[in-house]
mmCIF file of C-alpha atoms in Angstrom:
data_model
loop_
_atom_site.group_PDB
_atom_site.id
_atom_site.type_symbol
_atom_site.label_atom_id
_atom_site.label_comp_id
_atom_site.label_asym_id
_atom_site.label_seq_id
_atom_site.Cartn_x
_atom_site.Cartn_y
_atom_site.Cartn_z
ATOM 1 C CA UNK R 1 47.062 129.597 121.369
ATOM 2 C CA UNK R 2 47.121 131.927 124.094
ATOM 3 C CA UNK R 3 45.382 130.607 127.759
ATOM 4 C CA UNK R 4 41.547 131.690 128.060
ATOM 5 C CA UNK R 5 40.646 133.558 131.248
ATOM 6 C CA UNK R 6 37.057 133.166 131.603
ATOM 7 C CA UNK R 7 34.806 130.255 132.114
ATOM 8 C CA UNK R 8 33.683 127.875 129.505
ATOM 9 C CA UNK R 9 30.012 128.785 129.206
ATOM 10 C CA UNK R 10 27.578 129.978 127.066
ATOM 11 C CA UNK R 11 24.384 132.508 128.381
ATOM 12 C CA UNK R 12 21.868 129.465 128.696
ATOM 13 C CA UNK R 13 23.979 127.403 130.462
ATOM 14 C CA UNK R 14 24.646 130.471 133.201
ATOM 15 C CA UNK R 15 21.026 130.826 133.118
ATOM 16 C CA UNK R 16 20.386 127.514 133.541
ATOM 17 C CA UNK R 17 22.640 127.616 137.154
ATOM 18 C CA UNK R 18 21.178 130.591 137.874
ATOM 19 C CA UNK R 19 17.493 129.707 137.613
ATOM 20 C CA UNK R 20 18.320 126.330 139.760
ATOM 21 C CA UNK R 21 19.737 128.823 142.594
ATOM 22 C CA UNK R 22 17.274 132.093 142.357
ATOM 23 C CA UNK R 23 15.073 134.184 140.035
ATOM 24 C CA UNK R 24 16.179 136.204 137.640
ATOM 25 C CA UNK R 25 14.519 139.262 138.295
ATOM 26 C CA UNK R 26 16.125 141.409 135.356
ATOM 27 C CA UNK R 27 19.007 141.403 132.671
ATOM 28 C CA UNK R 28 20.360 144.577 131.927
ATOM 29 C CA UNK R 29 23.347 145.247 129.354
ATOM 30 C CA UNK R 30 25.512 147.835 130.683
ATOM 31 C CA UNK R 31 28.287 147.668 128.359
ATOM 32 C CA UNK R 32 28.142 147.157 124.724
ATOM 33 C CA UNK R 33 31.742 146.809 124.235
ATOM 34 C CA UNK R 34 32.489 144.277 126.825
ATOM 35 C CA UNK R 35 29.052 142.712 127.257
ATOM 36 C CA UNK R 36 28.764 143.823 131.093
ATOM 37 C CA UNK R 37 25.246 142.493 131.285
ATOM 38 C CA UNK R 38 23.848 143.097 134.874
ATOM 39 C CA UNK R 39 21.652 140.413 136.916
ATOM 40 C CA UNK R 40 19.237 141.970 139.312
ATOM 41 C CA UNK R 41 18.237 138.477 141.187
ATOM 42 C CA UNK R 42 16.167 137.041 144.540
ATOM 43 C CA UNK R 43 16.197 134.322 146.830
ATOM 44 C CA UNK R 44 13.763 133.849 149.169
ATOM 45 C CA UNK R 45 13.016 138.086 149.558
ATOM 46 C CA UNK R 46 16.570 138.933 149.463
ATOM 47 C CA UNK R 47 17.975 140.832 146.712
ATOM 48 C CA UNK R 48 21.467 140.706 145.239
ATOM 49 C CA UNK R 49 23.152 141.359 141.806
ATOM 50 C CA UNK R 50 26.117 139.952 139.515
ATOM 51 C CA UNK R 51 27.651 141.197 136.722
ATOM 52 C CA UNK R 52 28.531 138.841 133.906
ATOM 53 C CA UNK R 53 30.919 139.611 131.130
ATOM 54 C CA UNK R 54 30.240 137.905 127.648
ATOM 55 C CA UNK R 55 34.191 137.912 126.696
ATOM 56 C CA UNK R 56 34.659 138.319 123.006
ATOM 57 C CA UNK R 57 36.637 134.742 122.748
ATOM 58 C CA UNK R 58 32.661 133.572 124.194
ATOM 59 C CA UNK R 59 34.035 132.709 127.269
ATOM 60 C CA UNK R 60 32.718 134.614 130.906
ATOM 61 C CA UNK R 61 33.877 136.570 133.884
ATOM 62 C CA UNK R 62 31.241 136.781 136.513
ATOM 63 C CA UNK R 63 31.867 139.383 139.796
ATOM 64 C CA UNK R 64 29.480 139.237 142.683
ATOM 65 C CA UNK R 65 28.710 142.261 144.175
ATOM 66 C CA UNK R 66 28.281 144.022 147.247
ATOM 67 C CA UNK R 67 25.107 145.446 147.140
ATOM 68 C CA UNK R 68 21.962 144.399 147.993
ATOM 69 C CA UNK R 69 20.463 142.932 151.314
ATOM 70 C CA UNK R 70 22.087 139.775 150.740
ATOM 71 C CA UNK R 71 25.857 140.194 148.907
ATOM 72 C CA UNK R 72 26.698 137.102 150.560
ATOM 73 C CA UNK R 73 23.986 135.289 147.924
ATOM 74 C CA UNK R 74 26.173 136.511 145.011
ATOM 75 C CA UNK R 75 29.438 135.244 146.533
ATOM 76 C CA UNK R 76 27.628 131.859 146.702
ATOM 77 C CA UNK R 77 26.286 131.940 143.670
ATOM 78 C CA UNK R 78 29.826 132.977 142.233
ATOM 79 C CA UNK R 79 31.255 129.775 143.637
ATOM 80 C CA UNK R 80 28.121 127.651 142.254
ATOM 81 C CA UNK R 81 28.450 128.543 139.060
ATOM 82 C CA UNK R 82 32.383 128.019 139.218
ATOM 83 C CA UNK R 83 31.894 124.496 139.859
ATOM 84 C CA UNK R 84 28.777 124.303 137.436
ATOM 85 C CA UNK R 85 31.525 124.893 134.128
ATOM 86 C CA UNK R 86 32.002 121.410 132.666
ATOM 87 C CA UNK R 87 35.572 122.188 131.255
ATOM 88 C CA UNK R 88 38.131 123.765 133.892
ATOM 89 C CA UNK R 89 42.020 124.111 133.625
ATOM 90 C CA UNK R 90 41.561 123.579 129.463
ATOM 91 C CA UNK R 91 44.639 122.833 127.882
ATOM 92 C CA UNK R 92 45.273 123.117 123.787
ATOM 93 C CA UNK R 93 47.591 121.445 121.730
ATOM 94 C CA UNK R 94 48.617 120.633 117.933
ATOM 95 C CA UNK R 95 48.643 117.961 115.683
ATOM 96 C CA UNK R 96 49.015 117.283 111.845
ATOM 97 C CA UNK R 97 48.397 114.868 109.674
ATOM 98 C CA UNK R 98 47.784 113.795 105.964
ATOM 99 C CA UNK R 99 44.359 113.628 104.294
ATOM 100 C CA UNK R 100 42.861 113.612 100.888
ATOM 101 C CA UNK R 101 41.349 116.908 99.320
ATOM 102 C CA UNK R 102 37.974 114.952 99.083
ATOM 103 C CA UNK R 103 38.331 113.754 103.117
ATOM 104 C CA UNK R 104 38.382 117.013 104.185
ATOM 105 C CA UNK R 105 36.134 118.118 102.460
ATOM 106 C CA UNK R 106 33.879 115.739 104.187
ATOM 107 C CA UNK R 107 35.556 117.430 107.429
ATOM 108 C CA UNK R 108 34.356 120.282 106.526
ATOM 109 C CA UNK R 109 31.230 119.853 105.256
ATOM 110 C CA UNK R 110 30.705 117.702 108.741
ATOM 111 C CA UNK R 111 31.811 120.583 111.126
ATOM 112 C CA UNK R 112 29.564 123.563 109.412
ATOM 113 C CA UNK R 113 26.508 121.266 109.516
ATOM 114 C CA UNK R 114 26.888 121.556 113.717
ATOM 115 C CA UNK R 115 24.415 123.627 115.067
ATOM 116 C CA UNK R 116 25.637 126.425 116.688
ATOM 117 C CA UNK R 117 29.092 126.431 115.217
ATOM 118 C CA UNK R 118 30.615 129.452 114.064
ATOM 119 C CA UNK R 119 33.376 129.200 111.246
ATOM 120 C CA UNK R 120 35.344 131.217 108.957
ATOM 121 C CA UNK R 121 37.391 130.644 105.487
ATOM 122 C CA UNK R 122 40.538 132.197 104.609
ATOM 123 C CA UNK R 123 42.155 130.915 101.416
ATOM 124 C CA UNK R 124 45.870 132.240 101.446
ATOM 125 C CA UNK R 125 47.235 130.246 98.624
ATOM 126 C CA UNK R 126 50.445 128.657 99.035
ATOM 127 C CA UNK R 127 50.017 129.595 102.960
ATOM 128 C CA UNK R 128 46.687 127.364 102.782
ATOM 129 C CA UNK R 129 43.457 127.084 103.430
ATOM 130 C CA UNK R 130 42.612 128.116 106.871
ATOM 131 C CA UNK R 131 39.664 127.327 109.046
ATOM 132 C CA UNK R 132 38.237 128.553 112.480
ATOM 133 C CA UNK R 133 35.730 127.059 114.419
ATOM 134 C CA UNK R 134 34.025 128.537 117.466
ATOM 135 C CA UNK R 135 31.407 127.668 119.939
ATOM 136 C CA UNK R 136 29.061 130.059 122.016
ATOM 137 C CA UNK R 137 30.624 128.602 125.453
ATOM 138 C CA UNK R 138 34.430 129.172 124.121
ATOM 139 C CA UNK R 139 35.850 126.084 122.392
ATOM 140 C CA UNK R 140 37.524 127.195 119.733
ATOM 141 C CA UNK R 141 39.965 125.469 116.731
ATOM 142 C CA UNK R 142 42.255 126.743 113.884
ATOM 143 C CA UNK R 143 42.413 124.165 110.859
ATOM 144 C CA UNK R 144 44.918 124.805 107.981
ATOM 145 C CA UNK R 145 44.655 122.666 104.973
ATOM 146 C CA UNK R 146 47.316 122.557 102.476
ATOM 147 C CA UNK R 147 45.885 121.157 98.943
ATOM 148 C CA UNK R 148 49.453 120.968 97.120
ATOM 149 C CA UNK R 149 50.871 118.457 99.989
ATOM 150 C CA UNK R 150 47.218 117.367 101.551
ATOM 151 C CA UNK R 151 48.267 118.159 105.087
ATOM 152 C CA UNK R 152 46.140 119.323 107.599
ATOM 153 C CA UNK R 153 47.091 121.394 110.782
ATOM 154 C CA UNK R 154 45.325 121.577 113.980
ATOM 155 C CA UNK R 155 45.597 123.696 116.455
ATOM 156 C CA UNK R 156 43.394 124.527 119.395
ATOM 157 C CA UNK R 157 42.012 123.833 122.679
ATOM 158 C CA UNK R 158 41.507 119.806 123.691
ATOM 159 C CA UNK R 159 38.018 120.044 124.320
ATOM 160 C CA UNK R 160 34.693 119.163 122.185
ATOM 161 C CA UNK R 161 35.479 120.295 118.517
ATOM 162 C CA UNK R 162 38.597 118.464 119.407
ATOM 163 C CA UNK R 163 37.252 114.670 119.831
ATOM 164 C CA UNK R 164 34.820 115.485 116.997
ATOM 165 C CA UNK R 165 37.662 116.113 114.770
ATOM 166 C CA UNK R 166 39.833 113.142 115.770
ATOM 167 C CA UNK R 167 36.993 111.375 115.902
ATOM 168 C CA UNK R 168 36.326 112.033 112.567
ATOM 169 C CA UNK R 169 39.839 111.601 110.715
ATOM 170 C CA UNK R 170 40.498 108.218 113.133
ATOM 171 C CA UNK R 171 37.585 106.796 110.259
ATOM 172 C CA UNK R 172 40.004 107.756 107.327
ATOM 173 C CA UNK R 173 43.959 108.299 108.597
ATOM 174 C CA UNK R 174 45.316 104.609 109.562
ATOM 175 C CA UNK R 175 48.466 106.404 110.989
ATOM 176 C CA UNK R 176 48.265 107.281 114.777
ATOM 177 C CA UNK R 177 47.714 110.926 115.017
ATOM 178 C CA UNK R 178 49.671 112.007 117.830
ATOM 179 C CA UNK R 179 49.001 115.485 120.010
ATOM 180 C CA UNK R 180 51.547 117.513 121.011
ATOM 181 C CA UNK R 181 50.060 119.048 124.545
ATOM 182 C CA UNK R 182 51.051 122.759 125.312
ATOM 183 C CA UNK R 183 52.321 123.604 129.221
ATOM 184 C CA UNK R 184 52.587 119.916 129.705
ATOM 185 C CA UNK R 185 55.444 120.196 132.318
ATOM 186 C CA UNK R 186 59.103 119.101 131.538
ATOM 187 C CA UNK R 187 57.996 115.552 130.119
ATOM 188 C CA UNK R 188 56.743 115.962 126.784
ATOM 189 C CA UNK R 189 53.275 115.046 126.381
ATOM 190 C CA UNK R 190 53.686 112.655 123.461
ATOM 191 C CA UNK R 191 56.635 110.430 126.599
ATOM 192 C CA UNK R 192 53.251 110.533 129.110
ATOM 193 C CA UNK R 193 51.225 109.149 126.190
ATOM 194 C CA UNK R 194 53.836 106.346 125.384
ATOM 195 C CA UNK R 195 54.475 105.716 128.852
ATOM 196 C CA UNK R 196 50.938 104.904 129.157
ATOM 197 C CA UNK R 197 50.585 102.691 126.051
ATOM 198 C CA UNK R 198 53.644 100.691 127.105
ATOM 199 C CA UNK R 199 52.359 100.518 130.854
ATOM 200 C CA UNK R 200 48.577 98.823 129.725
ATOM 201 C CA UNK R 201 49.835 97.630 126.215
ATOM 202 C CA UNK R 202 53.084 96.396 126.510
ATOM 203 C CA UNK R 203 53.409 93.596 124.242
ATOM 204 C CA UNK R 204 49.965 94.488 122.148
ATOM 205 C CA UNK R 205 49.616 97.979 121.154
ATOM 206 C CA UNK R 206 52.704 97.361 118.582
ATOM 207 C CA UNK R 207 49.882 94.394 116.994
ATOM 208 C CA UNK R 208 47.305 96.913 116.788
ATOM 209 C CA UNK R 209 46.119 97.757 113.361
ATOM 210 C CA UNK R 210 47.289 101.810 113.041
ATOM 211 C CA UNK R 211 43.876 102.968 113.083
ATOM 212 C CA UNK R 212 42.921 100.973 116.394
ATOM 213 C CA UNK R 213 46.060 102.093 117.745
ATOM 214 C CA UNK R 214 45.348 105.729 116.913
ATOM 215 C CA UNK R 215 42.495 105.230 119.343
ATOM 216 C CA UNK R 216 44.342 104.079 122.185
ATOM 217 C CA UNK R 217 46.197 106.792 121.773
ATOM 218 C CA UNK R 218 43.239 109.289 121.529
ATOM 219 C CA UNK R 219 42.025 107.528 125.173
ATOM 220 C CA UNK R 220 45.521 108.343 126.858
ATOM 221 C CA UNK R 221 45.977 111.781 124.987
ATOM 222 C CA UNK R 222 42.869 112.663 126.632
ATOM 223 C CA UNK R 223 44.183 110.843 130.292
ATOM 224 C CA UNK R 224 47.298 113.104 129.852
ATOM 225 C CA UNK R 225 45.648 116.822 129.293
ATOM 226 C CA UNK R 226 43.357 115.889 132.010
ATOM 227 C CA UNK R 227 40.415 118.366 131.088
ATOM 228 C CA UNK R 228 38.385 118.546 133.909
ATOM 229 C CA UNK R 229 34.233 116.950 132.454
ATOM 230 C CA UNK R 230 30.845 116.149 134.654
ATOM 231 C CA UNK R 231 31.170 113.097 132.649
ATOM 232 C CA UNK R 232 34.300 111.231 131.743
ATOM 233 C CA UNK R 233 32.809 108.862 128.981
ATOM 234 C CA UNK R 234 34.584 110.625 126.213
ATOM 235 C CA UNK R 235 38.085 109.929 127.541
ATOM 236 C CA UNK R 236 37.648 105.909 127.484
ATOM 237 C CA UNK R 237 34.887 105.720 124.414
ATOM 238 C CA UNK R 238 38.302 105.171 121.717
ATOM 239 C CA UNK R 239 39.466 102.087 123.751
ATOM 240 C CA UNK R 240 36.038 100.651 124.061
ATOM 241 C CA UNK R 241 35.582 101.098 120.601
ATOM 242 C CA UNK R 242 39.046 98.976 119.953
ATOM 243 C CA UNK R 243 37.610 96.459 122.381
ATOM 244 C CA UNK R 244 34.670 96.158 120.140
ATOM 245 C CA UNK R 245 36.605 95.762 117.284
ATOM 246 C CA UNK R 246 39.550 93.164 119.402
ATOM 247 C CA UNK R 247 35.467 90.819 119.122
ATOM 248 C CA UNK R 248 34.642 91.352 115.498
ATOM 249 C CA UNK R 249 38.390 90.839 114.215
ATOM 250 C CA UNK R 250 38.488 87.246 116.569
ATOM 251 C CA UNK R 251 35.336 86.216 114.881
ATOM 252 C CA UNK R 252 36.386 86.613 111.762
ATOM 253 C CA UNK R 253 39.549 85.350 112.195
ATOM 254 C CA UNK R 254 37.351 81.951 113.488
ATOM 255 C CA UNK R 255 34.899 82.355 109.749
ATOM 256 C CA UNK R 256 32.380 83.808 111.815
ATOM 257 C CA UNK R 257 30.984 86.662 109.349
ATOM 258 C CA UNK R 258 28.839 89.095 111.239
ATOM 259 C CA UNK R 259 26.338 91.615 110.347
ATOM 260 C CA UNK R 260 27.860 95.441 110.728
ATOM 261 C CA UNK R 261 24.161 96.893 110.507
ATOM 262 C CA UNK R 262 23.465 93.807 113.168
ATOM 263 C CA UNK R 263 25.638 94.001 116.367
ATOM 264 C CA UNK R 264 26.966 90.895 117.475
ATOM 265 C CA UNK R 265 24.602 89.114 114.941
ATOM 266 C CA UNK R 266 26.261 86.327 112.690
ATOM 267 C CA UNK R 267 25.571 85.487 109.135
ATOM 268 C CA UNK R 268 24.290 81.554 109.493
ATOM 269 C CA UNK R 269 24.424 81.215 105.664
ATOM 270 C CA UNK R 270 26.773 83.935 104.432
ATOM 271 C CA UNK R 271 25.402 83.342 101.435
ATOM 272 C CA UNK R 272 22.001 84.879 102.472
ATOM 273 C CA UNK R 273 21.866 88.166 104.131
ATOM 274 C CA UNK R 274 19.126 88.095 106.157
ATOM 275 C CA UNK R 275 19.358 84.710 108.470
ATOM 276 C CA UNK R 276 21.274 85.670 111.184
ATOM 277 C CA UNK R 277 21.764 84.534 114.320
ATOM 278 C CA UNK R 278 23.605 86.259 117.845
ATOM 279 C CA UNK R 279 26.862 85.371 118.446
ATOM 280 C CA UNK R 280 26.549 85.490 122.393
ATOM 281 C CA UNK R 281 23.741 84.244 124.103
ATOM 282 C CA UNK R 282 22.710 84.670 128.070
ATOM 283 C CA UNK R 283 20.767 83.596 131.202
ATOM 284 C CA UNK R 284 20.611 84.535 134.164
ATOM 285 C CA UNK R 285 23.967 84.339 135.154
ATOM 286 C CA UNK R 286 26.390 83.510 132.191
ATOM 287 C CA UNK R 287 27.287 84.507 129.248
ATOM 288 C CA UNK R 288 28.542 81.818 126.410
ATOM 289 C CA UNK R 289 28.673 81.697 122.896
ATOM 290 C CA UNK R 290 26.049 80.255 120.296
ATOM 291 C CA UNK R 291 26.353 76.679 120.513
ATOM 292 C CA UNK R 292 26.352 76.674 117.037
ATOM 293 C CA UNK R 293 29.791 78.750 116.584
ATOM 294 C CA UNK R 294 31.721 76.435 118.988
ATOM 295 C CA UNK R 295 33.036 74.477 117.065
ATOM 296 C CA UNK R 296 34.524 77.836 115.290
ATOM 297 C CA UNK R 297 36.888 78.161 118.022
ATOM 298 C CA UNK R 298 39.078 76.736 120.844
ATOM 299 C CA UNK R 299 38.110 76.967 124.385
ATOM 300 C CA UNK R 300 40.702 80.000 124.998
ATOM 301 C CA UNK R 301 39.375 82.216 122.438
ATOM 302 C CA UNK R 302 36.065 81.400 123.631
ATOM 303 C CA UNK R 303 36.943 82.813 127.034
ATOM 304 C CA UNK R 304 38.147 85.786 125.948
ATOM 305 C CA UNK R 305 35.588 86.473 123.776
ATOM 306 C CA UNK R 306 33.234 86.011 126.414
ATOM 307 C CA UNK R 307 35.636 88.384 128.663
ATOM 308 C CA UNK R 308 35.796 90.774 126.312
ATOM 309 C CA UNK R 309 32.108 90.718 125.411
ATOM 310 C CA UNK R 310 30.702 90.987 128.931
ATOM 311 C CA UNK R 311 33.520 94.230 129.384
ATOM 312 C CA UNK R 312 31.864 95.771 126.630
ATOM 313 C CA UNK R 313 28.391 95.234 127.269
ATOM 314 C CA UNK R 314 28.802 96.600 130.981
ATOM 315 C CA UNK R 315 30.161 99.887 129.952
ATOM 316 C CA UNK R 316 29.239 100.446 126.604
ATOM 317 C CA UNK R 317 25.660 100.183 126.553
ATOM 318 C CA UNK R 318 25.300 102.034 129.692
ATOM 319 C CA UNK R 319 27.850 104.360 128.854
ATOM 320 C CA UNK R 320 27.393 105.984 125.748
ATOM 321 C CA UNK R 321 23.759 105.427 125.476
ATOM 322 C CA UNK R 322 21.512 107.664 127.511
ATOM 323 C CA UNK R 323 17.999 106.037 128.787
ATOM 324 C CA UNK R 324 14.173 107.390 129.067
ATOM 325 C CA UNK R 325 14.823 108.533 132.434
ATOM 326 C CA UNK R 326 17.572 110.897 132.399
ATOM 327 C CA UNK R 327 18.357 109.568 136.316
ATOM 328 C CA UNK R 328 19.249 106.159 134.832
ATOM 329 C CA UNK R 329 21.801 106.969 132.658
ATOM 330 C CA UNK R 330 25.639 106.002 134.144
ATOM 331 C CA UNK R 331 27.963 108.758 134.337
ATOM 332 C CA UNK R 332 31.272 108.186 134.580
ATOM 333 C CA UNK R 333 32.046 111.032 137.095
ATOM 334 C CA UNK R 334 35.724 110.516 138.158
ATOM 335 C CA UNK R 335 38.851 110.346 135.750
ATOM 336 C CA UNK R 336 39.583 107.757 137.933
ATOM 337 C CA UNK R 337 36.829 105.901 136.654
ATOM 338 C CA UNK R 338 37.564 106.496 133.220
ATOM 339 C CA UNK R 339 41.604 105.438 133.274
ATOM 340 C CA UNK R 340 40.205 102.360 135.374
ATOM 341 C CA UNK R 341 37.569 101.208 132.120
ATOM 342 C CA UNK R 342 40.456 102.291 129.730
ATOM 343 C CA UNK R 343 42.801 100.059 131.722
ATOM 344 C CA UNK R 344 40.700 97.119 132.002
ATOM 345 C CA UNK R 345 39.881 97.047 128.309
ATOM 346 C CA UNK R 346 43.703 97.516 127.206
ATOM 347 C CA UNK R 347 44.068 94.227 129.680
ATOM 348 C CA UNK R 348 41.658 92.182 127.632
ATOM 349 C CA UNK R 349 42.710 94.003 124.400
ATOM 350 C CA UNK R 350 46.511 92.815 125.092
ATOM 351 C CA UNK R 351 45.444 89.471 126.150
ATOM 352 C CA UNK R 352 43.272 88.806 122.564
ATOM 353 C CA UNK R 353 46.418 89.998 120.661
ATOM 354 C CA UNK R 354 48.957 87.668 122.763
ATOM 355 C CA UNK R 355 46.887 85.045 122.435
ATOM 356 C CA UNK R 356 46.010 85.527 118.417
ATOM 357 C CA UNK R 357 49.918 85.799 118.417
ATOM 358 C CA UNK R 358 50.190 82.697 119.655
ATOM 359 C CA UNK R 359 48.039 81.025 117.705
ATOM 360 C CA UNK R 360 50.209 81.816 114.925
ATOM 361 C CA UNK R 361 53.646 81.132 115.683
#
């Protein structure tokens, strides 16, 4: 897939800037073919213009220009919405793997009930069924399905429709999905992703269940194309979701029987469904499990349930859940950031493994 030129955004989001910088005094379309679509704007009495091109692939160009009073308000405004794009330097890659006629249908039934998706169906036989999806701000994915061998093909860029899709076949596939990264340098993408694993799972990842595993690998997949986000939450949301699971799996590993629908809530009687209990309680300061489940487990497995529970809560919940105040809600702006939450929950994540492997030698 060849390299997109322009910048990842749609015409609301450019307006959006726009609007934040100046007023929009008129939009004129100069060019049908290409889109040129004019902006007459003003800033504090001082005119100056821009012309925007609405790229066929939905992507943009924006030039400044030099007339008006005040050029020099274009040039800025060039540069502002530059560093407005949420997705900068995108990279695409490939990956394949097997799923049942009925699963993707659910795929596909899934992706055309996204608003604002484009998509088109070519059915070429033996050559398969193929698939593309577009966006309005660019992001863009081929699927081919073949029915006779139940394979599916992706390719495309590594960008939203790509985490919904893996997001989506990490539910059903239990074998780790791996991406092959294009212009990723003279170490192959899939070595960076492995070097990582081994580096922050080096005795554990090889205990993970496949599909768990298929998330870590989704995390540093993500860490190794490196595409540039206003908020980095999506690149350590697999690992936090094998942390969650590293809690459920020790629990009932222990005959502690929890409620899906329920959080960390605990069947008291498993025998009726709807006296439950939480697993972890809290003042103040501490966490500590339900003094009624202590006797479930040894002191070690209580700590690290405890570890792993207070990891979670800290950057789950404020994480991936946005609050009533837009201000309020964490970001997590840096992909430092991110490979630091990924690292510290593939610590605890190795550590609950190691220590369930001990348990059973």
């Amino acid at each position: 897939m060849a390299k997109k030129k322009g910048y990842y955004l749609n015409r609301v989001g450019l307006e959006v800037i726009i609007n934040n910088f100046c007023a929009i005094k008129s939009s004129e379309c100069l060019n049908p073919t290409n889109q040129q679509t004019r902006y007459s704007l003003e800033k504090n009495g001082s005119e100056f213009y821009i012309d925007v091109f609405f790229i066929i692939d939905n992507t943009i160009t924006v030039t400044p220009l030099p007339k008006g009073n005040s050029p020099e308000l274009a040039t800025e405004l060039h540069g502002l919405i530059r560093d407005g794009v949420e997705y900068k330097n995108v990279v695409s890659g490939t990956f394949s793997t097997l799923l049942p006629s009925d699963k993707f249908t659910e795929l596909t039934d899934y992706m055309e009930s996204l608003p604002g998706l484009k998509y088109t169906k070519e059915d070429k036989g033996q050559n398969g069924l193929i698939l593309k999806y577009s966006t309005d701000f660019g992001d863009s994915v081929t699927l081919t399905y073949y029915n006779s061998t139940q394979k599916l093909f992706y390719q495309g860029l590594l960008m939203n429709l790509y985490v919904v899709i893996k997001t989506f076949l990490a539910t059903y596939t239990g074998n780790v999905i791996s991406t092959k990264i294009s212009d990723s340098g003279n170490e192959s993408s899939d070595d960076k992703v492995t070097k990582h694993t081994n580096e922050n799972l080096p005795r554990g990842f090889s205990l993970l269940d496949p599909l768990m595993a298929n998330f870590i690998t989704d995390s540093f997949t993500l860490v190794v194309a490196s595409p540039p986000l206003r908020d980095y939450a999506a690149w350590a949301m697999p690992t936090i979701r094998v942390l969650e699971h590293r809690i459920k799996q020790l629990c009932l590993d222990n005959n502690v029987y929890l409620s899906d629908k329920q959080g960390f809530k605990y069947y008291v009687n498993p025998g009726v469904s709807n006296e439950t209990d939480y697993v972890f309680n809290s003042n103040h300061r501490n966490t500590f499990i339900n003094t009624n489940l202590q006797s479930n487990f040894d002191s070690d497995t209580i700590d690290i349930l405890v570890r792993c529970y207070q990891y979670l809560k800290a950057n789950r919940h404020e994480m991936f859940h946005t609050t009533q105040i837009v201000e309020g809600t964490k970001l997590v702006s840096t992909p430092e950031e991110a490979y630091a939450i990924i690292s510290g929950s593939c610590k605890l994540i190795e550590e609950s493994l190691v220590l369930q492997l001990g348990s059973t030698a």
